[in-house]
Coordinates of C-alpha atoms in Angstrom, one line a residue:
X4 CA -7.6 -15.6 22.3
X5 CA -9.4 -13.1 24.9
X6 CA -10.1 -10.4 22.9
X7 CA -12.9 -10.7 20.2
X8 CA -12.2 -9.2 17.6
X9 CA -13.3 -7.6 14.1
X10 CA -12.2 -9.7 11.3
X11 CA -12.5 -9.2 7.1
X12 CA -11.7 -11.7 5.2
X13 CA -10.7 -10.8 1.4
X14 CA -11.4 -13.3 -1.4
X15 CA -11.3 -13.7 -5.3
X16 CA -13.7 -17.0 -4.5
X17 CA -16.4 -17.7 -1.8
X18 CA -19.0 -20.4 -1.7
X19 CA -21.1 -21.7 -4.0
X20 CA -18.0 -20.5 -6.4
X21 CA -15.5 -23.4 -6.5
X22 CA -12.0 -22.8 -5.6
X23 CA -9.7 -24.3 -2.5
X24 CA -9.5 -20.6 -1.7
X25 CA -13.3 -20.4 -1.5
X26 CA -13.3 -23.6 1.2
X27 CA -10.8 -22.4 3.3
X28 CA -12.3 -18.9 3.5
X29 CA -16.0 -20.3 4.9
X30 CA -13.9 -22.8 7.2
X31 CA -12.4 -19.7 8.7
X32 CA -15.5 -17.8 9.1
X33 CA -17.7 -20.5 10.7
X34 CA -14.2 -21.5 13.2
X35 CA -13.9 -17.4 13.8
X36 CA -17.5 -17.2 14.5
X37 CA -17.5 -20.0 16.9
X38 CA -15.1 -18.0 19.0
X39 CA -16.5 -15.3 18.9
X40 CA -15.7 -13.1 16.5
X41 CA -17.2 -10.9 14.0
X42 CA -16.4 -12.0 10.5
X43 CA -16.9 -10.0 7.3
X44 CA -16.0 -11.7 3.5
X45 CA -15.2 -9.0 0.6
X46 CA -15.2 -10.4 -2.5
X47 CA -16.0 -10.9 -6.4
X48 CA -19.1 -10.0 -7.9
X49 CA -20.4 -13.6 -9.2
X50 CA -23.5 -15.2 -9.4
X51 CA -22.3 -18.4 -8.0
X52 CA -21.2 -16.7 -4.5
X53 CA -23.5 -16.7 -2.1
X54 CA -25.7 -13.4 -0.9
X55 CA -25.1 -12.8 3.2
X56 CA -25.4 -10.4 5.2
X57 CA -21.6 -10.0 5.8
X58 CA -21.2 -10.0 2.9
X59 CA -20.1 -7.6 0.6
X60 CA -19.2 -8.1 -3.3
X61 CA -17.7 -5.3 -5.2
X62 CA -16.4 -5.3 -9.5
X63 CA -17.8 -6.3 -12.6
X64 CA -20.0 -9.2 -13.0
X65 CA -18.0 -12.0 -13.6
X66 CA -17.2 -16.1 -13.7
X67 CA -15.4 -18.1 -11.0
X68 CA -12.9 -19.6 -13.9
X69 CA -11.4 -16.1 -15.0
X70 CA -11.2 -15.2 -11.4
X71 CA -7.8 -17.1 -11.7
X72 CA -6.3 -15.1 -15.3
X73 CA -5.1 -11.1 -15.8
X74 CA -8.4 -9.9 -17.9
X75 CA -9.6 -6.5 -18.9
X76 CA -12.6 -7.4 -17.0
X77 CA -10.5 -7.8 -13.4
X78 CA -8.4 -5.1 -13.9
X79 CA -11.6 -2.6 -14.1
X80 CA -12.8 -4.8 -11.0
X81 CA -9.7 -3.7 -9.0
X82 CA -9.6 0.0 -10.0
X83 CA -13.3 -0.3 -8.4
X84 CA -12.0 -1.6 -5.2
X85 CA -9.5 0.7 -5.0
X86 CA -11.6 3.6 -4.8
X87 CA -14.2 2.4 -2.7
X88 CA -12.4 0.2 -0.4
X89 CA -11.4 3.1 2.5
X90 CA -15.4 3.4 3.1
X91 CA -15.7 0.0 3.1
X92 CA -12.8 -0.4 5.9
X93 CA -14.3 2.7 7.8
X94 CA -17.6 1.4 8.1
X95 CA -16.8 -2.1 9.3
X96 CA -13.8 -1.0 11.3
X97 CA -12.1 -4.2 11.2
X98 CA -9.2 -5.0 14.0
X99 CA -7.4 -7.0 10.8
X100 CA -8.0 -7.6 7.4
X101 CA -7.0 -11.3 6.4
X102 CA -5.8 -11.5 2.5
X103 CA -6.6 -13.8 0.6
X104 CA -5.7 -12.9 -3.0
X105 CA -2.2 -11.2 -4.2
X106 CA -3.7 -8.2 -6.1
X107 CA -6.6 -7.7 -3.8
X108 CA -5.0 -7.4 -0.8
X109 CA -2.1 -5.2 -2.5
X110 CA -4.9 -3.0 -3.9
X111 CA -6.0 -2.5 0.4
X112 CA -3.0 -2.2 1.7
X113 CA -2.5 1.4 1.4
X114 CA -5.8 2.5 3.3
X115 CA -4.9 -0.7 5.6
X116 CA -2.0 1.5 6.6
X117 CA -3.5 5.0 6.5
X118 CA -6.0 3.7 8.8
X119 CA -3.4 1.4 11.0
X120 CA -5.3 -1.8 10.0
X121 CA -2.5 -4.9 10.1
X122 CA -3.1 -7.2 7.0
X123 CA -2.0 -11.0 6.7
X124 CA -2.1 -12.7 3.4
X125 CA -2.9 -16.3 3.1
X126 CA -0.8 -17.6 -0.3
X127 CA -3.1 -19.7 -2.3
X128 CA -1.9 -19.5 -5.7
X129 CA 1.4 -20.6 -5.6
X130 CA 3.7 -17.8 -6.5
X131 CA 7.1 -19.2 -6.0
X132 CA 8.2 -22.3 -6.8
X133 CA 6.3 -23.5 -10.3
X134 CA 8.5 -23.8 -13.6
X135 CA 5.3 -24.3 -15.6
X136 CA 3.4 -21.1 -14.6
X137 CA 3.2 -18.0 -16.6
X138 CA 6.1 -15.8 -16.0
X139 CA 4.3 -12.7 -16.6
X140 CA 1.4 -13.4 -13.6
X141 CA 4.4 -14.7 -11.8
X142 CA 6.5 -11.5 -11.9
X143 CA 3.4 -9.7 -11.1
X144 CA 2.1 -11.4 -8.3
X145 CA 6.1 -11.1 -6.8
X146 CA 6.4 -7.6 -7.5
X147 CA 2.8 -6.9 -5.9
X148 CA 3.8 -9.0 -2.8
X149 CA 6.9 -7.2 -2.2
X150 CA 5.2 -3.6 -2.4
X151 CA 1.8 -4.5 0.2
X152 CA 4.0 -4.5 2.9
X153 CA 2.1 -7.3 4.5
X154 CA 2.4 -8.0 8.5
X155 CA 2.9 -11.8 7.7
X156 CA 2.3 -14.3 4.9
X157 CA 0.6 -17.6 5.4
X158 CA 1.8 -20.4 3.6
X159 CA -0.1 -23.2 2.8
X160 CA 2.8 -25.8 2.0
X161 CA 6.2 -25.9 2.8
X162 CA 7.8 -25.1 -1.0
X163 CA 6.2 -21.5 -0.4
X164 CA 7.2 -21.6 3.3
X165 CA 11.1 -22.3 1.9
X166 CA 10.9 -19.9 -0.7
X167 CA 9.2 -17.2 1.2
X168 CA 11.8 -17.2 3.8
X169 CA 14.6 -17.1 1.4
X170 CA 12.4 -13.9 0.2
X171 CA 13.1 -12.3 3.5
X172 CA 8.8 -12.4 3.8
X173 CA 7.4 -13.2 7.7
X174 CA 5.8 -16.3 7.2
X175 CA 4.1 -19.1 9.2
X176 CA 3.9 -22.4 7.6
X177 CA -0.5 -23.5 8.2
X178 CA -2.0 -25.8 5.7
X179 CA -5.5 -26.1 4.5
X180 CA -8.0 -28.4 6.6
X181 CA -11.1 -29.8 6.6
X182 CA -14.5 -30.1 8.9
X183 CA -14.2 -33.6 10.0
X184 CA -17.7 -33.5 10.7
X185 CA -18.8 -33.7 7.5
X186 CA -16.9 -36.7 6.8
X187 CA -18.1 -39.5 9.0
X188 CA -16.5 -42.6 9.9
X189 CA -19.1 -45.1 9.0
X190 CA -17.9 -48.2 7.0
X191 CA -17.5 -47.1 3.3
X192 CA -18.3 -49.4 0.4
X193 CA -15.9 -49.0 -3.0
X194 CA -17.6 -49.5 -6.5
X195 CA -15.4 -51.4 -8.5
X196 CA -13.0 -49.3 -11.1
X197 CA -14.5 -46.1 -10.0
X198 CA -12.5 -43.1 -10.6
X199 CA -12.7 -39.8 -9.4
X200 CA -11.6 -36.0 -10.1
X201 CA -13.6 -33.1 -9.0
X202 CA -12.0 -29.4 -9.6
X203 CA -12.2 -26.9 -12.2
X204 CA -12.2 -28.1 -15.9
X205 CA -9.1 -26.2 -16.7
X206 CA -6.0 -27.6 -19.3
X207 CA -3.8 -27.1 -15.8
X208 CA -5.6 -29.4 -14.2
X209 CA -4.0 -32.5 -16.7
X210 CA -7.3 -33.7 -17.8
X211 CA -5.6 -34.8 -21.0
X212 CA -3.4 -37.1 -19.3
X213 CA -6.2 -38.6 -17.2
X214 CA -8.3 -39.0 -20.0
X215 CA -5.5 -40.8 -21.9
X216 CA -4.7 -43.0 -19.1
X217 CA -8.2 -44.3 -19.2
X218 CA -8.0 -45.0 -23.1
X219 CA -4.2 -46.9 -21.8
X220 CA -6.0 -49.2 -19.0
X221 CA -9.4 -49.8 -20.5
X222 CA -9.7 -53.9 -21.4
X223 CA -6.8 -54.6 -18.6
X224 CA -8.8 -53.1 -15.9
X225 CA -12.5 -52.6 -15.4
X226 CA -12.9 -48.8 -14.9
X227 CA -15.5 -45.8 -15.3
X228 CA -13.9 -41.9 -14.6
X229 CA -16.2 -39.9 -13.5
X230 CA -15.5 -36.3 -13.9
X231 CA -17.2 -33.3 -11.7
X232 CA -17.0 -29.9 -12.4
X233 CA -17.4 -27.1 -15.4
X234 CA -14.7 -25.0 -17.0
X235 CA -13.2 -23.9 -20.3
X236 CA -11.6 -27.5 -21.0
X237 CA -15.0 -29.1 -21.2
X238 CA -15.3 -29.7 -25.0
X239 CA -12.0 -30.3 -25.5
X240 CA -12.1 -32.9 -22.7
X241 CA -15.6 -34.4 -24.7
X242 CA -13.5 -34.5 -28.0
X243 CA -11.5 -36.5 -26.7
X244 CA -13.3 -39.0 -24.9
X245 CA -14.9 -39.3 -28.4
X246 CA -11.5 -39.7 -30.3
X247 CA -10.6 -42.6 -28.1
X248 CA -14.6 -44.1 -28.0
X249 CA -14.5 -44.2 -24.4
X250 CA -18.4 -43.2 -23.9
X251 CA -18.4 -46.2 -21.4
X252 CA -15.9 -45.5 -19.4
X253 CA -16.3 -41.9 -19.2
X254 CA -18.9 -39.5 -17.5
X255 CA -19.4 -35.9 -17.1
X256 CA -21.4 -34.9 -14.2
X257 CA -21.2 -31.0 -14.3
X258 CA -21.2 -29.1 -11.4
X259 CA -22.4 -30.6 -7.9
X260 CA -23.2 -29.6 -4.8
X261 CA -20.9 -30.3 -1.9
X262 CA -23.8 -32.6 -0.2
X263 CA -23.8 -34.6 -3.9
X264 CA -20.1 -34.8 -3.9
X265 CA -19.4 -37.2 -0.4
X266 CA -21.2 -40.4 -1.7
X267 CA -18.7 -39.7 -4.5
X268 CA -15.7 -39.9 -2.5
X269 CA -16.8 -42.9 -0.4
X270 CA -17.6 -44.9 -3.2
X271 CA -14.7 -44.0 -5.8
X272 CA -12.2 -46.8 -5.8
X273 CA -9.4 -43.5 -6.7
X274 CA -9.3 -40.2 -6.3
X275 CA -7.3 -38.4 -9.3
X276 CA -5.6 -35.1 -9.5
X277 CA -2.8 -34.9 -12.5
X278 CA -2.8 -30.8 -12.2
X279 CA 0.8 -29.6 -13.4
X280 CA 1.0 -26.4 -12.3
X281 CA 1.8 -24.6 -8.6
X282 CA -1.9 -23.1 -9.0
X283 CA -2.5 -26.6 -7.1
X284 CA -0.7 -25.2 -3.7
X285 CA -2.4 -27.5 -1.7
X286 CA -5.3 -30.1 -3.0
X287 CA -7.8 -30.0 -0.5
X288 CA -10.1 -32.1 -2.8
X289 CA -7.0 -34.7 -2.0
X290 CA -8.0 -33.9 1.7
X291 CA -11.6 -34.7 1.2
X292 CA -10.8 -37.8 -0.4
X293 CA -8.8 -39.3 2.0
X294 CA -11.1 -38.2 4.9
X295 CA -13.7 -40.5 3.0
X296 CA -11.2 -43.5 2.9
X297 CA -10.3 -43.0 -0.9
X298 CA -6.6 -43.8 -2.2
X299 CA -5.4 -40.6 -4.2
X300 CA -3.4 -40.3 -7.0
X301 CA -1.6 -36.8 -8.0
X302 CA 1.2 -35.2 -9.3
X303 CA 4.5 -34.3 -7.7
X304 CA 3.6 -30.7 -8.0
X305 CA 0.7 -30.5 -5.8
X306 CA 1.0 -28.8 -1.9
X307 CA 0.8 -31.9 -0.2
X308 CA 2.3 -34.5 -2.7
X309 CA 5.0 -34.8 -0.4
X310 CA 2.4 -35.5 2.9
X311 CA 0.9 -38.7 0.8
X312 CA 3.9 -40.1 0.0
X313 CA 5.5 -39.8 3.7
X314 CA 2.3 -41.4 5.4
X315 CA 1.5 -44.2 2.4
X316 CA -1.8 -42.8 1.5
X317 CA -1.5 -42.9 -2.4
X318 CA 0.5 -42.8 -5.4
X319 CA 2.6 -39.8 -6.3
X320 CA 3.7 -39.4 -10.0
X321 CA 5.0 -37.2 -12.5
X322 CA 3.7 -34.5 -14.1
X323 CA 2.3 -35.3 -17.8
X324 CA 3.1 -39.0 -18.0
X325 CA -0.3 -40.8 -19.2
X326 CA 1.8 -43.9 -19.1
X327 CA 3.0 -43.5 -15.4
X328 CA -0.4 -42.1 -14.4
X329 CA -1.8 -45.3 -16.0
X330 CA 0.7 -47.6 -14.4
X331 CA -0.5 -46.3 -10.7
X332 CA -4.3 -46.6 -11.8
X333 CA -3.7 -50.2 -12.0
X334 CA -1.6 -50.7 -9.8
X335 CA -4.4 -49.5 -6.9
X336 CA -7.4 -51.3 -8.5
X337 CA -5.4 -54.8 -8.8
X338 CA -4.7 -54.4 -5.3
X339 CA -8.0 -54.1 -3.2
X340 CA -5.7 -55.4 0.4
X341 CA -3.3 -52.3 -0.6
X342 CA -6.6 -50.0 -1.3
X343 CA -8.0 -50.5 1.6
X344 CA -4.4 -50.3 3.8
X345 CA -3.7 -46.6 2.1
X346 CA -7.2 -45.5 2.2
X347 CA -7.1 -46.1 6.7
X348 CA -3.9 -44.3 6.2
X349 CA -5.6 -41.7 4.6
X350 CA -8.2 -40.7 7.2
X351 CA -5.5 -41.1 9.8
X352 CA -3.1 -38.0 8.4
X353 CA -6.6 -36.3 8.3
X354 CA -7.9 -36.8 11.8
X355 CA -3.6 -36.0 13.3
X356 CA -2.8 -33.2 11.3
X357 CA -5.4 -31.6 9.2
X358 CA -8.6 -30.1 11.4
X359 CA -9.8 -26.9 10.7
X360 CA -10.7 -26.0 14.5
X361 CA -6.9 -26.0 15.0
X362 CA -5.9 -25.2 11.9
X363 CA -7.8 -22.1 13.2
X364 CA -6.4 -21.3 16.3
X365 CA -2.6 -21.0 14.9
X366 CA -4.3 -18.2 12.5
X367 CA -5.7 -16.6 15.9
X368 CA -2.5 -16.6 17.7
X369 CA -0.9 -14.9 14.5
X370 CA -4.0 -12.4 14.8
X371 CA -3.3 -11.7 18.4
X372 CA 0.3 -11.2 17.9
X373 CA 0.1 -8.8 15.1
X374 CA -2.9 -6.5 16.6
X375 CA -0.8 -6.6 20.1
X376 CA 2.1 -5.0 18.2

């Protein structure tokens, strides 16, 4: 792209809040930056985010895990934006405004078009395609969608591509990436039975059915799960690593930094993600994992469920099947010749397909398009 342009960026999550949302949005802005652009981040008004210069928080104090649910709080956070949100856009004077987030960017889109801004909004949440998601935020997010009037939609897998189309939306199919330079190439060494999952403690996420798996494999398999990350499923996730005495083969590690969390991947025998709900539109933690070597397990629900299975770098199962889930655990850590084989495939799919720096410039040439017009 010639012209260097202006761009906001508008998120519910930014780092050091955790959220697939909040790792694409940095990717962007360091990629954007690189070329030359001027990149501004609106978002949520938690303690976790980051203070920078560019940027700018607005709403109600708040916590990264409620970021995701229709509270009192949020609403209130919302009205705020609405009204200050055309000073915001006149002061920065952005060439486009890049979405992020449903009801944010529906709550812009109005002063977007007083002021003849063109907004894009990247579909993180899933909104089209999930049986087990809550009708009500469903119907919401749909009816929100339809009235923003955005210039295009970005979808990160290709169920919301499908379904967007059949929608009538303008939609370009990108998926979520990952700085490769972060993951070196070196030589990893596995720890026997070491399992991983990082992510939000959250009942969606199918912690149950991990954690019952583990109880299910326990004397045929040496194994230890250790689990990263805070949420409101914490104690029920302790109560029942208690019910089933697993205080051996279980560990909570709380929140950690990304730096903290690569020696994790290389050294975790499996990667683990049992989520059962379209909230899981992609799995980047699935990209991580793979980029480090690591064979991933996950649901059939998950963004790019489909992508593991085509290129043999993991196990793809049902949703909420401790048995199955079990069955695949196994199956991997009996099998250090088949680890290793689906691990290389892993990092292979990474390196040909999943690079933010390119990822990147298909977002540009949508930019370009839509400010030309």
């Amino acid at each position: 792209m010639v012209k260097k342009l202006k761009i906001l960026h508008i998120t519910k999550k930014y780092p050091n809040a955790i959220g697939g949302d909040a790792t694409a949005v940095s990717a962007l802005e360091k990629e954007q930056k690189k070329a030359g652009h001027e990149v501004f981040i609106l978002t949520t008004n938690c303690d976790e985010i980051i203070d920078k210069k560019n940027v700018i928080k607005f709403g109600l104090k708040d916590t990264p895990s409620n970021l995701d649910k229709i509270t009192f709080k949020r609403i209130i956070s919302l009205i705020e934006l609405r009204f200050k949100v055309s000073k915001i856009l006149r002061e920065i004077k952005p060439n486009i405004v890049h979405s992020h987030s449903v009801d944010m960017g529906y709550v812009i889109s109005k002063n977007c078009q007083k002021l003849g801004i063109p907004i894009v909004n990247h579909l993180h949440a899933g909104l089209f395609y999930s049986k087990e998601d809550n009708l009500i935020r469903k119907k919401i997010m749909n009816h929100l969608l339809k009235r923003s009037k955005f210039e295009r939609l970005i979808a990160i897998n290709k169920n919301d591509f499908k379904e967007a189309n059949k929608k009538h939306f303008k939609v370009s199919l990108i998926p979520n990436g990952l700085d490769l330079t972060k993951f070196n190439n070196k030589k990893v060494e596995k720890e026997e039975g070491i399992l991983l999952f990082i992510g939000r403690l959250e009942e969606y996420k199918g912690l149950r059915y991990l954690i019952e798996s583990v109880n299910l494999i326990k004397n045929k398999v040496k194994t230890k799960l250790l689990i990263v990350g805070e949420g409101s499923y914490l104690e029920e996730c302790k109560k029942m690593r208690d019910k089933f005495k697993l205080q051996n083969e279980i560990s909570f590690l709380g929140k950690l930094s990304f730096k903290n969390l690569i020696p994790l991947y290389k050294k975790s025998a499996v990667f683990i993600l049992p989520s059962y709900t379209s909230s899981e539109t992609f799995g980047i933690v699935l990209l991580e994992s793979l980029a480090c070597k690591t064979p991933v397990i996950t649901t059939d629900i998950v963004g790019i469920a489909d992508e593991i299975k085509n290129n043999n770098c993991g196990i793809v199962v049902e949703t909420k099947n401790s048995n199955v889930l079990a069955k695949a655990i196994v199956k991997i850590l009996k099998n250090p010749r088949l680890a290793r084989q689906i691990g290389n495939n892993g990092r292979k799919l990474v390196e040909r397909k999943y690079i933010w720096k390119t990822l990147n410039k298909d977002i540009e040439k949508i930019y370009e398009e839509i400010v030309k017009k």
